[in-house]
Coordinates of N, CA and C in Angstrom, one line a residue:
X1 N 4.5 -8.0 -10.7 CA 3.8 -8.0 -9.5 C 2.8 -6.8 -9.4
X2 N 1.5 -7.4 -9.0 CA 0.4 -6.2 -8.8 C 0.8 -5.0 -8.0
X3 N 1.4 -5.1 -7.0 CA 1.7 -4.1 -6.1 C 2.3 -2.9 -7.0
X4 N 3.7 -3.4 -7.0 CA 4.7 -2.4 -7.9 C 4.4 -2.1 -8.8
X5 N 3.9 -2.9 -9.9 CA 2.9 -2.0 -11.5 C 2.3 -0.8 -11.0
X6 N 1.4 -1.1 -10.4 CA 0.5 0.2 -9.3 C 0.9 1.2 -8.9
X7 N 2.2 0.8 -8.4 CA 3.0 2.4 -8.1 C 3.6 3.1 -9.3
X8 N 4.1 2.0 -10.2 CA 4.6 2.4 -11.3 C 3.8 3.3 -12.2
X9 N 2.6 2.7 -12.7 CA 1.4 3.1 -13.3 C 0.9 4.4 -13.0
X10 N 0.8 4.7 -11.4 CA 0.2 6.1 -10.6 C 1.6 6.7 -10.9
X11 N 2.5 7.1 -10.9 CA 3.6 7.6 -10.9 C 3.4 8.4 -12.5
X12 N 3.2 7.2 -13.6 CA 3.4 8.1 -15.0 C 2.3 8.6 -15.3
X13 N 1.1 7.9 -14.5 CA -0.1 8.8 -14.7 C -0.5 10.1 -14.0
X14 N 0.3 10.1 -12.9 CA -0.4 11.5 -12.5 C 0.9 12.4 -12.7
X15 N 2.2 12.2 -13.1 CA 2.8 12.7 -14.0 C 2.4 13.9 -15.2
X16 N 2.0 13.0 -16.1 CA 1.5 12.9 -17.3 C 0.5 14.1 -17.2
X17 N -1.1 13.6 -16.1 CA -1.7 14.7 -15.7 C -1.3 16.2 -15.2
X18 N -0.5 16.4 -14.8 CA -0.2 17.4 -14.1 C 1.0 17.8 -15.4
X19 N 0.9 17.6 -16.7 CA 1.7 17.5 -17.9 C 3.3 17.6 -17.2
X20 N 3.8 17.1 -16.7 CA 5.0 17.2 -16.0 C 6.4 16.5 -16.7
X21 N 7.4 16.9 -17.1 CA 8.3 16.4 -17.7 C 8.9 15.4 -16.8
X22 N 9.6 14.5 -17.3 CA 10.3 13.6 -16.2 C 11.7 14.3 -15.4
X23 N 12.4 15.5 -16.2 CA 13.4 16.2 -16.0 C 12.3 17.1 -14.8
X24 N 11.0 17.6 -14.8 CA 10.9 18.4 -13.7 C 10.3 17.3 -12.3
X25 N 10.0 16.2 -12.3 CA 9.8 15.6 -11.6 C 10.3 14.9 -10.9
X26 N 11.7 14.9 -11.8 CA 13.4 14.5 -11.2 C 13.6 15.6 -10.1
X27 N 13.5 16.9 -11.0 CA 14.2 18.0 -9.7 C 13.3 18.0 -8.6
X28 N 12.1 18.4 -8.9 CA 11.2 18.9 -7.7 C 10.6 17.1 -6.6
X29 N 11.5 16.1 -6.5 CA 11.4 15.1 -6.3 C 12.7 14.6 -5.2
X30 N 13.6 15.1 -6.1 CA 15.2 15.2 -5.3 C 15.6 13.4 -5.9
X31 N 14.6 13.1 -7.1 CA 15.1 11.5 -7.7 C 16.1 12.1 -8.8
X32 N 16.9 11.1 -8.9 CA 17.5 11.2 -10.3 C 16.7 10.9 -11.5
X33 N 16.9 11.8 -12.7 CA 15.7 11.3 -13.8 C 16.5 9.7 -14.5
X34 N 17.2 9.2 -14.3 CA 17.4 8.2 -14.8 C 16.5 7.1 -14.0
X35 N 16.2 7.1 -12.3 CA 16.2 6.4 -11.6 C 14.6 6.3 -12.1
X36 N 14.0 7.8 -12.3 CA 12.5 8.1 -12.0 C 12.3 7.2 -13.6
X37 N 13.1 7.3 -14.4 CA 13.1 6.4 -15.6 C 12.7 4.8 -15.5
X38 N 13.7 4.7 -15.0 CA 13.5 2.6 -14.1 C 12.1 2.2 -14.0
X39 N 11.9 3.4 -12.6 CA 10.8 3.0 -12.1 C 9.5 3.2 -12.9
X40 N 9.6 3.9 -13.7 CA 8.2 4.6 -14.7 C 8.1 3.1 -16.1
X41 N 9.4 3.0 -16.0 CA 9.2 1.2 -17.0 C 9.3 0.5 -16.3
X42 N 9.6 0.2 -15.0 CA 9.0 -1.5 -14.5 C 10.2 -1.7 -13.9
X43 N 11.5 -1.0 -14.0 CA 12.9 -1.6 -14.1 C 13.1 -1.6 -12.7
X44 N 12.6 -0.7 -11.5 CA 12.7 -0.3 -10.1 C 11.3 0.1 -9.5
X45 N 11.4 -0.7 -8.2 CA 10.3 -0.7 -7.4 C 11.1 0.6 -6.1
X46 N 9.9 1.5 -6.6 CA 10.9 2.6 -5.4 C 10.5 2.2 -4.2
X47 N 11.6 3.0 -3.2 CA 10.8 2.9 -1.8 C 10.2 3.4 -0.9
X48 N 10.0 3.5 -0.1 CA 8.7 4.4 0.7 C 9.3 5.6 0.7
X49 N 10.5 5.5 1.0 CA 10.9 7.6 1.1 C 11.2 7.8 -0.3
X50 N 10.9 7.1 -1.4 CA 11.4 7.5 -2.4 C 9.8 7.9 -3.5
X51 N 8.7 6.9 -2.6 CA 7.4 7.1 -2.7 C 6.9 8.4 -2.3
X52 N 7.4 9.0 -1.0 CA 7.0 10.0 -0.4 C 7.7 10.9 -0.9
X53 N 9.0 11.4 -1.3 CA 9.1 12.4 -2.1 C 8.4 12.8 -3.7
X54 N 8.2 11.4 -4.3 CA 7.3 11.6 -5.6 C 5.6 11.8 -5.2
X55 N 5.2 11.7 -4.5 CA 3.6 11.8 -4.0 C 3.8 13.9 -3.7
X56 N 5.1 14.2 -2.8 CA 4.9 15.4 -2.5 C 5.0 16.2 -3.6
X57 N 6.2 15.7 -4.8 CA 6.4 16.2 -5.7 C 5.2 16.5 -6.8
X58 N 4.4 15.8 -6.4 CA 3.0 15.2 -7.5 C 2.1 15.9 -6.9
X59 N 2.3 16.6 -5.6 CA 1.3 17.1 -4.7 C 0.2 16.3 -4.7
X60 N 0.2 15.1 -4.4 CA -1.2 13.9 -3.5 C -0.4 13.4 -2.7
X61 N -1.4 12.5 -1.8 CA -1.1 12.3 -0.5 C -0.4 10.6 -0.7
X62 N 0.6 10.5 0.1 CA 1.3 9.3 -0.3 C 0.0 8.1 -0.9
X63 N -0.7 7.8 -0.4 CA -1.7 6.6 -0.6 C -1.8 6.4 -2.1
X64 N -2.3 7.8 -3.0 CA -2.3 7.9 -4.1 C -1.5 7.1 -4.9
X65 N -0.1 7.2 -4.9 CA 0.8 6.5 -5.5 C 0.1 5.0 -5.7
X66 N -0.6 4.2 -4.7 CA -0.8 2.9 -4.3 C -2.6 2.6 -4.8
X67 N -3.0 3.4 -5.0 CA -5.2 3.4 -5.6 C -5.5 4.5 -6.5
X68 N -5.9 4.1 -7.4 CA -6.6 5.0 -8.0 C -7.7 5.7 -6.8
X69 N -7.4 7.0 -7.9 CA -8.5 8.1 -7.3 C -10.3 7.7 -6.9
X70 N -10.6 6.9 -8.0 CA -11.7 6.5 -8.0 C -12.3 5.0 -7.3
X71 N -11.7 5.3 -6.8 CA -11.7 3.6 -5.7 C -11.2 4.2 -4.5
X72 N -11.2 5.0 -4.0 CA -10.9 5.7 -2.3 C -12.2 5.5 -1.7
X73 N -12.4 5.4 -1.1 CA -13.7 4.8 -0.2 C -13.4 5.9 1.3
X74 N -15.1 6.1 1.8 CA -14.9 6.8 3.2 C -14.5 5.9 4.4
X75 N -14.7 4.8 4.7 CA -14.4 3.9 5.2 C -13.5 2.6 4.9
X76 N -12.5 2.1 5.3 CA -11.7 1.2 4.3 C -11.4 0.4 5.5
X77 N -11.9 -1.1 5.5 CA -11.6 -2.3 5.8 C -10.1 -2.9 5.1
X78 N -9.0 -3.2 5.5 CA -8.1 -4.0 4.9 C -8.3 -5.5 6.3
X79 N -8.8 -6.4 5.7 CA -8.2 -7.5 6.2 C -6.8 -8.7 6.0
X80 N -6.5 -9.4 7.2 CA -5.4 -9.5 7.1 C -5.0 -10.1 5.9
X81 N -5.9 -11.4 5.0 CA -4.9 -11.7 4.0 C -5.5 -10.7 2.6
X82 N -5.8 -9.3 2.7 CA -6.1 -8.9 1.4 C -5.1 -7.7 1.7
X83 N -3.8 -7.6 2.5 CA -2.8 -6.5 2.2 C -2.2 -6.7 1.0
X84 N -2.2 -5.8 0.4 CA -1.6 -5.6 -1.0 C 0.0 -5.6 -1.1
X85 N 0.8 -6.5 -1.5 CA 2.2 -6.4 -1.8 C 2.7 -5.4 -2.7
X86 N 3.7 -4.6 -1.5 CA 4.3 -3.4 -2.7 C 5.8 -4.0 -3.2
X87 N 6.2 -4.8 -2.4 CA 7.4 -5.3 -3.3 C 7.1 -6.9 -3.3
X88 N 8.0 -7.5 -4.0 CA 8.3 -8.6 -4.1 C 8.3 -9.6 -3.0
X89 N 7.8 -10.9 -3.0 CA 7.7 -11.8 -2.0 C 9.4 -12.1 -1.8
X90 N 10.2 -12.3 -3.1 CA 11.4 -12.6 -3.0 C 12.6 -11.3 -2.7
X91 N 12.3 -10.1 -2.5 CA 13.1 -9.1 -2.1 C 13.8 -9.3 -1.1
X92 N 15.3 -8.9 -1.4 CA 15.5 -9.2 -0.6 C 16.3 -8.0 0.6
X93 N 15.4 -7.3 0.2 CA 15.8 -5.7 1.1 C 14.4 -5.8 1.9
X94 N 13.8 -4.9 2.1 CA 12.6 -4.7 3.2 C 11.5 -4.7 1.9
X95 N 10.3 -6.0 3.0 CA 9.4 -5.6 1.8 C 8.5 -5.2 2.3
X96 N 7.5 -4.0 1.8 CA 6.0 -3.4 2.4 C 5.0 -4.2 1.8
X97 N 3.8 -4.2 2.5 CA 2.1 -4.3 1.8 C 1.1 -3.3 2.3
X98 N 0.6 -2.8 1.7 CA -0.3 -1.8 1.9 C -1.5 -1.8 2.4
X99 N -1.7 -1.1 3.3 CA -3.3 -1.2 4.2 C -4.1 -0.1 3.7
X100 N -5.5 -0.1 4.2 CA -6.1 1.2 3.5 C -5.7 1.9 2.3
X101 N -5.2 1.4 1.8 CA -5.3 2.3 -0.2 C -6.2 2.4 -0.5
X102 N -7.3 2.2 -0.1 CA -8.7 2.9 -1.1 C -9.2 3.9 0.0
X103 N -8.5 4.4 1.3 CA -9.0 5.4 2.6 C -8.7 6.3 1.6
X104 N -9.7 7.5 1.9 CA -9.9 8.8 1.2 C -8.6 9.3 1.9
X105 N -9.2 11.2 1.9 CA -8.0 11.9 1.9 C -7.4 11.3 3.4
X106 N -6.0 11.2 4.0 CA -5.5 10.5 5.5 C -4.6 11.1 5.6
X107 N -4.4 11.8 6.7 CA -3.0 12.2 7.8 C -1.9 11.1 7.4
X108 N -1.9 10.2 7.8 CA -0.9 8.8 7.5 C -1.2 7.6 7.1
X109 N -0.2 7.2 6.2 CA -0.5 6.1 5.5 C 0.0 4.8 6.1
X110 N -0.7 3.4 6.3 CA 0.3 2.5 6.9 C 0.1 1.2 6.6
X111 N 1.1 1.0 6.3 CA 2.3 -0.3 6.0 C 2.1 -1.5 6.8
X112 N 2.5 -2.4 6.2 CA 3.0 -4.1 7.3 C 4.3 -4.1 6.4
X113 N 5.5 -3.8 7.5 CA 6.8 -3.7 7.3 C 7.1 -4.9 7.5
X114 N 8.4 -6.1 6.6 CA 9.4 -6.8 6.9 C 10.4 -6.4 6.6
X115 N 11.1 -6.3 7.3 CA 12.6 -5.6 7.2 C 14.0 -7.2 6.8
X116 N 14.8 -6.6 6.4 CA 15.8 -7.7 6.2 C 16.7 -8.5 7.8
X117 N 17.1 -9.2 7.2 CA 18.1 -10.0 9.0 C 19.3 -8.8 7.8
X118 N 19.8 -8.9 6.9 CA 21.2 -8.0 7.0 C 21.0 -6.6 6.5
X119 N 21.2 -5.7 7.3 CA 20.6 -4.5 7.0 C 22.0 -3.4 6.2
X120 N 23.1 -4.0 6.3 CA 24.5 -3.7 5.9 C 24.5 -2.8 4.3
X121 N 23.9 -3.5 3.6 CA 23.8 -3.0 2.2 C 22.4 -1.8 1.9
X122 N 21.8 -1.9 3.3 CA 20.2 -1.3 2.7 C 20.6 0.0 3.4
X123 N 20.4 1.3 2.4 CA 20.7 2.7 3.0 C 19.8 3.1 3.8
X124 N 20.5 4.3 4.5 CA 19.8 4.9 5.5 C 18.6 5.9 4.8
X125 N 17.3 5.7 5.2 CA 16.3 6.9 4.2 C 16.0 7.7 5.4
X126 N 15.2 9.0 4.9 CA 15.2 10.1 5.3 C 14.2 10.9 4.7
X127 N 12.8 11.3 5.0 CA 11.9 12.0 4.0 C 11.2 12.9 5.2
X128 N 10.5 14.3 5.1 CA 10.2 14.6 5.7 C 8.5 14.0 6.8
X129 N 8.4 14.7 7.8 CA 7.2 14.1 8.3 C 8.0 13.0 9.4
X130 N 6.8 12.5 10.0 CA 7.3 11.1 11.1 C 6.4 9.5 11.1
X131 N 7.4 9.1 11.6 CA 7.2 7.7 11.6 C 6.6 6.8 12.4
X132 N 6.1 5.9 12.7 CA 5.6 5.3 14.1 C 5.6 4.0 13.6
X133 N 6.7 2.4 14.2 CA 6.6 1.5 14.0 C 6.3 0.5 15.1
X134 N 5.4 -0.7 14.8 CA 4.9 -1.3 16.4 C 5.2 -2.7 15.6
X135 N 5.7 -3.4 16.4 CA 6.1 -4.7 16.2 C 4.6 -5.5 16.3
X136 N 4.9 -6.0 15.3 CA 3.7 -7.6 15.3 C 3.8 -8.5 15.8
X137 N 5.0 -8.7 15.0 CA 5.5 -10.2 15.5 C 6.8 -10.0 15.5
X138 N 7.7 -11.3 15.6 CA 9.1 -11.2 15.7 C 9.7 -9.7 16.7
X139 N 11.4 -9.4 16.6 CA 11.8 -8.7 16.9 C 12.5 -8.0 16.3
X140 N 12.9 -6.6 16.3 CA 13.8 -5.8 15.1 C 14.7 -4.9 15.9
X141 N 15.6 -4.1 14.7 CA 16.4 -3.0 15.4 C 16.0 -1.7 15.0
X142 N 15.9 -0.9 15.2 CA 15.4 0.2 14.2 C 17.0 0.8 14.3
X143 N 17.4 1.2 13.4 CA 19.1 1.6 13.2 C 18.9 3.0 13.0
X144 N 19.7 3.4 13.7 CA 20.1 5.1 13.3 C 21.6 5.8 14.0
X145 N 22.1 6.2 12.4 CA 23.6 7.1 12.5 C 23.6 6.8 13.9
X146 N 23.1 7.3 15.0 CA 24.0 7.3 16.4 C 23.9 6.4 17.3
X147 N 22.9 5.7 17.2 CA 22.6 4.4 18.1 C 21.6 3.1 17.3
X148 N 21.1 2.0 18.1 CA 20.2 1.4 17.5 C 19.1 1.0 18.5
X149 N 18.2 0.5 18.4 CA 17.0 0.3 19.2 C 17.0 -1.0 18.7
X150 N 16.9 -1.7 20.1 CA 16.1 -3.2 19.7 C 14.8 -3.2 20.4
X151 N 13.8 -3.9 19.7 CA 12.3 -3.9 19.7 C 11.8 -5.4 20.0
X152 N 10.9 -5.7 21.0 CA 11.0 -7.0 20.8 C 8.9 -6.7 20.6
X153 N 8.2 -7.8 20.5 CA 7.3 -7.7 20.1 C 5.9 -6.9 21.3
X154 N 5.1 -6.0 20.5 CA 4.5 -5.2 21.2 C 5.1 -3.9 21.8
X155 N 6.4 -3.9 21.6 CA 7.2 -2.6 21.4 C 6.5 -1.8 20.3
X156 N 7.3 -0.2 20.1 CA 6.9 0.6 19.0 C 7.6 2.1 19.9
X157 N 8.1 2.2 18.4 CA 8.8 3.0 18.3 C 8.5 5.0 17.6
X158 N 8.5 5.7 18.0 CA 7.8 7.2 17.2 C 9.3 8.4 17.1
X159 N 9.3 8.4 15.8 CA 10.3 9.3 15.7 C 10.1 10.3 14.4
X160 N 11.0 11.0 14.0 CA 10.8 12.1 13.0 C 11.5 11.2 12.0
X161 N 11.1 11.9 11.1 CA 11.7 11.1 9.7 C 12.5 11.6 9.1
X162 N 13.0 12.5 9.5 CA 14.0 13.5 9.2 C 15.2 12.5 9.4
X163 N 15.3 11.9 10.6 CA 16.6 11.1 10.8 C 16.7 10.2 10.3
X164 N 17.5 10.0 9.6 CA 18.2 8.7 8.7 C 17.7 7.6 9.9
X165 N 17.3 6.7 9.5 CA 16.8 5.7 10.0 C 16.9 4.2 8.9
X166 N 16.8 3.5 9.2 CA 16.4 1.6 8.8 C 16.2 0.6 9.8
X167 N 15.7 -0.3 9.2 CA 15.4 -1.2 10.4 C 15.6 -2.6 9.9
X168 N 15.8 -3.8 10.4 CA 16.7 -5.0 10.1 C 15.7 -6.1 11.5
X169 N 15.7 -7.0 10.9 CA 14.7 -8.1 11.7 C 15.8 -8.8 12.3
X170 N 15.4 -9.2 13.7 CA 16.0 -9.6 13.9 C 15.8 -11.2 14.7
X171 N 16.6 -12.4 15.0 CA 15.6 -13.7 15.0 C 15.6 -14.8 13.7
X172 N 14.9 -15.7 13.5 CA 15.2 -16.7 12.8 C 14.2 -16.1 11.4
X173 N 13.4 -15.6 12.1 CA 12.1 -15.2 10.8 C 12.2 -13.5 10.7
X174 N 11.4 -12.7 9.3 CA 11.7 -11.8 9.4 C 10.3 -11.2 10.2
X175 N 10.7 -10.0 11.1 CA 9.8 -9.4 12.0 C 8.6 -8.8 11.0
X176 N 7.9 -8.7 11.2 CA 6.7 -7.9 10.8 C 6.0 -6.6 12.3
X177 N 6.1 -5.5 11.4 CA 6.1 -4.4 11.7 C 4.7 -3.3 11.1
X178 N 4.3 -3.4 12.1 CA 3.0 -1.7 11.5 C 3.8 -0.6 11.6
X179 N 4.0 -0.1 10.6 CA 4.4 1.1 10.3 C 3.3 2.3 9.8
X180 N 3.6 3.4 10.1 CA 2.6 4.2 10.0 C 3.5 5.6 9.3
X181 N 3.2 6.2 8.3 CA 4.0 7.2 7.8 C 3.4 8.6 7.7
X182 N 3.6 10.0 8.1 CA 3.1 10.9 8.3 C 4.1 11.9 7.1
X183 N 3.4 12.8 6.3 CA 4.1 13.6 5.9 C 4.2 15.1 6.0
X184 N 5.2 16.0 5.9 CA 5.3 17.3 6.3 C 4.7 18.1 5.3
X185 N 3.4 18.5 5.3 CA 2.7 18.9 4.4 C 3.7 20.9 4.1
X186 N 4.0 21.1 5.2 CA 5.0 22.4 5.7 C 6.3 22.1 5.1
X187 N 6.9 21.3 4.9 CA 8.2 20.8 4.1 C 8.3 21.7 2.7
X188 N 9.4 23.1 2.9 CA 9.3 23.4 1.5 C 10.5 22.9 0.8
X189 N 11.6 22.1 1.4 CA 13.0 21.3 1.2 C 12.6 19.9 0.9
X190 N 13.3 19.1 -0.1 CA 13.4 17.9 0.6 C 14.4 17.3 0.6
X191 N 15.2 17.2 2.1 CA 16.3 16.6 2.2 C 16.7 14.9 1.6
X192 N 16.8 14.6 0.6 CA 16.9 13.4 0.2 C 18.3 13.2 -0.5
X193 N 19.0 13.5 -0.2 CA 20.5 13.2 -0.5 C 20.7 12.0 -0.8
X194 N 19.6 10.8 -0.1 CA 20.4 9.8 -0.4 C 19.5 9.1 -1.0
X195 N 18.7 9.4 -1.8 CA 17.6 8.8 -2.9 C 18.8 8.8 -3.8
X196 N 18.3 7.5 -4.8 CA 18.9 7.4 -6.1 C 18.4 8.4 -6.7

């Protein structure tokens, strides 16, 4: 799949550039080097908080992971059917597409979120910086450790990213969600405990 190659591909290449071992990219990442392994051959498509700690770790701005450097544009049109798929049409955990990947340097990067109907198996992520999600269509829950939020459409939700959060569709079809991701450029930790 175009999408995930892309992230794969930016991952070993700006690696590579910044001559970076996979053992130091593992630590200063908070990934396991086996996992950063997967993903660097094709084997795993990471996920957004798992994107956002390798972009910090790589020091560029999440988008990077998703466009070459040399295709950022000062102005960036994404129309609706040219979002780029970062995971799989058939995933069956939450799948993103990418908006603005060729926007120059940006405060936040953002997403067209589907999230799963069973959210049971899919972990709670956690990456520094905050979040802001606005229903499109359908309805969702945004789930967190202490409570849950149900969203019905034209809702939106803004919180920190810090809190273990997921979100699960909810309805016959899966919800579609604008998500918007901000990162803590001030972050000198990265709480990721629960990255592979």
């Amino acid at each position: 799949m175009k999408g995930s190659h892309s992230v794969i591909n930016r991952v070993r290449q700006l690696r590579k550039e910044r001559l970076m071992t996979l053992e130091t990219l593992a630590e200063r990442s908070g990934v396991t080097k086996s996992y950063l392994s997967k993903v660097e051959r094709g084997r795993s498509v990471p996920s957004i908080a798992v994107c956002a700690s390798l972009a910090k770790a790589l020091d560029v701005p999440l988008d990077n992971l998703f466009a070459d450097a040399e295709e950022l544009a000062e102005v960036t049109v994404t129309r609706a059917g040219e979002r780029q798929a970062l995971t799989s049409a058939d995933e069956p955990g939450t799948r993103y597409e990418g908006m603005a990947l060729q926007a120059g340097t940006k405060s936040m990067t953002p997403f067209m979120l589907h999230p799963p109907h069973d959210a049971d198996h899919v972990p709670f992520r956690d990456h520094p910086g905050e979040e802001f999600v606005f229903v499109h269509e359908g309805r969702a829950e945004l789930i967190l450790p202490s409570h849950s939020i149900t969203l019905d459409p034209g809702d939106c939700a803004y919180f920190k990213a810090t809190t273990p959060h997921k979100v699960r569709s909810l309805g016959p079809r899966r919800a579609a969600l604008l998500l918007l991701v901000t990162d803590d450029p001030a972050a000198t930790d990265t709480p990721h405990s629960r990255l592979p």
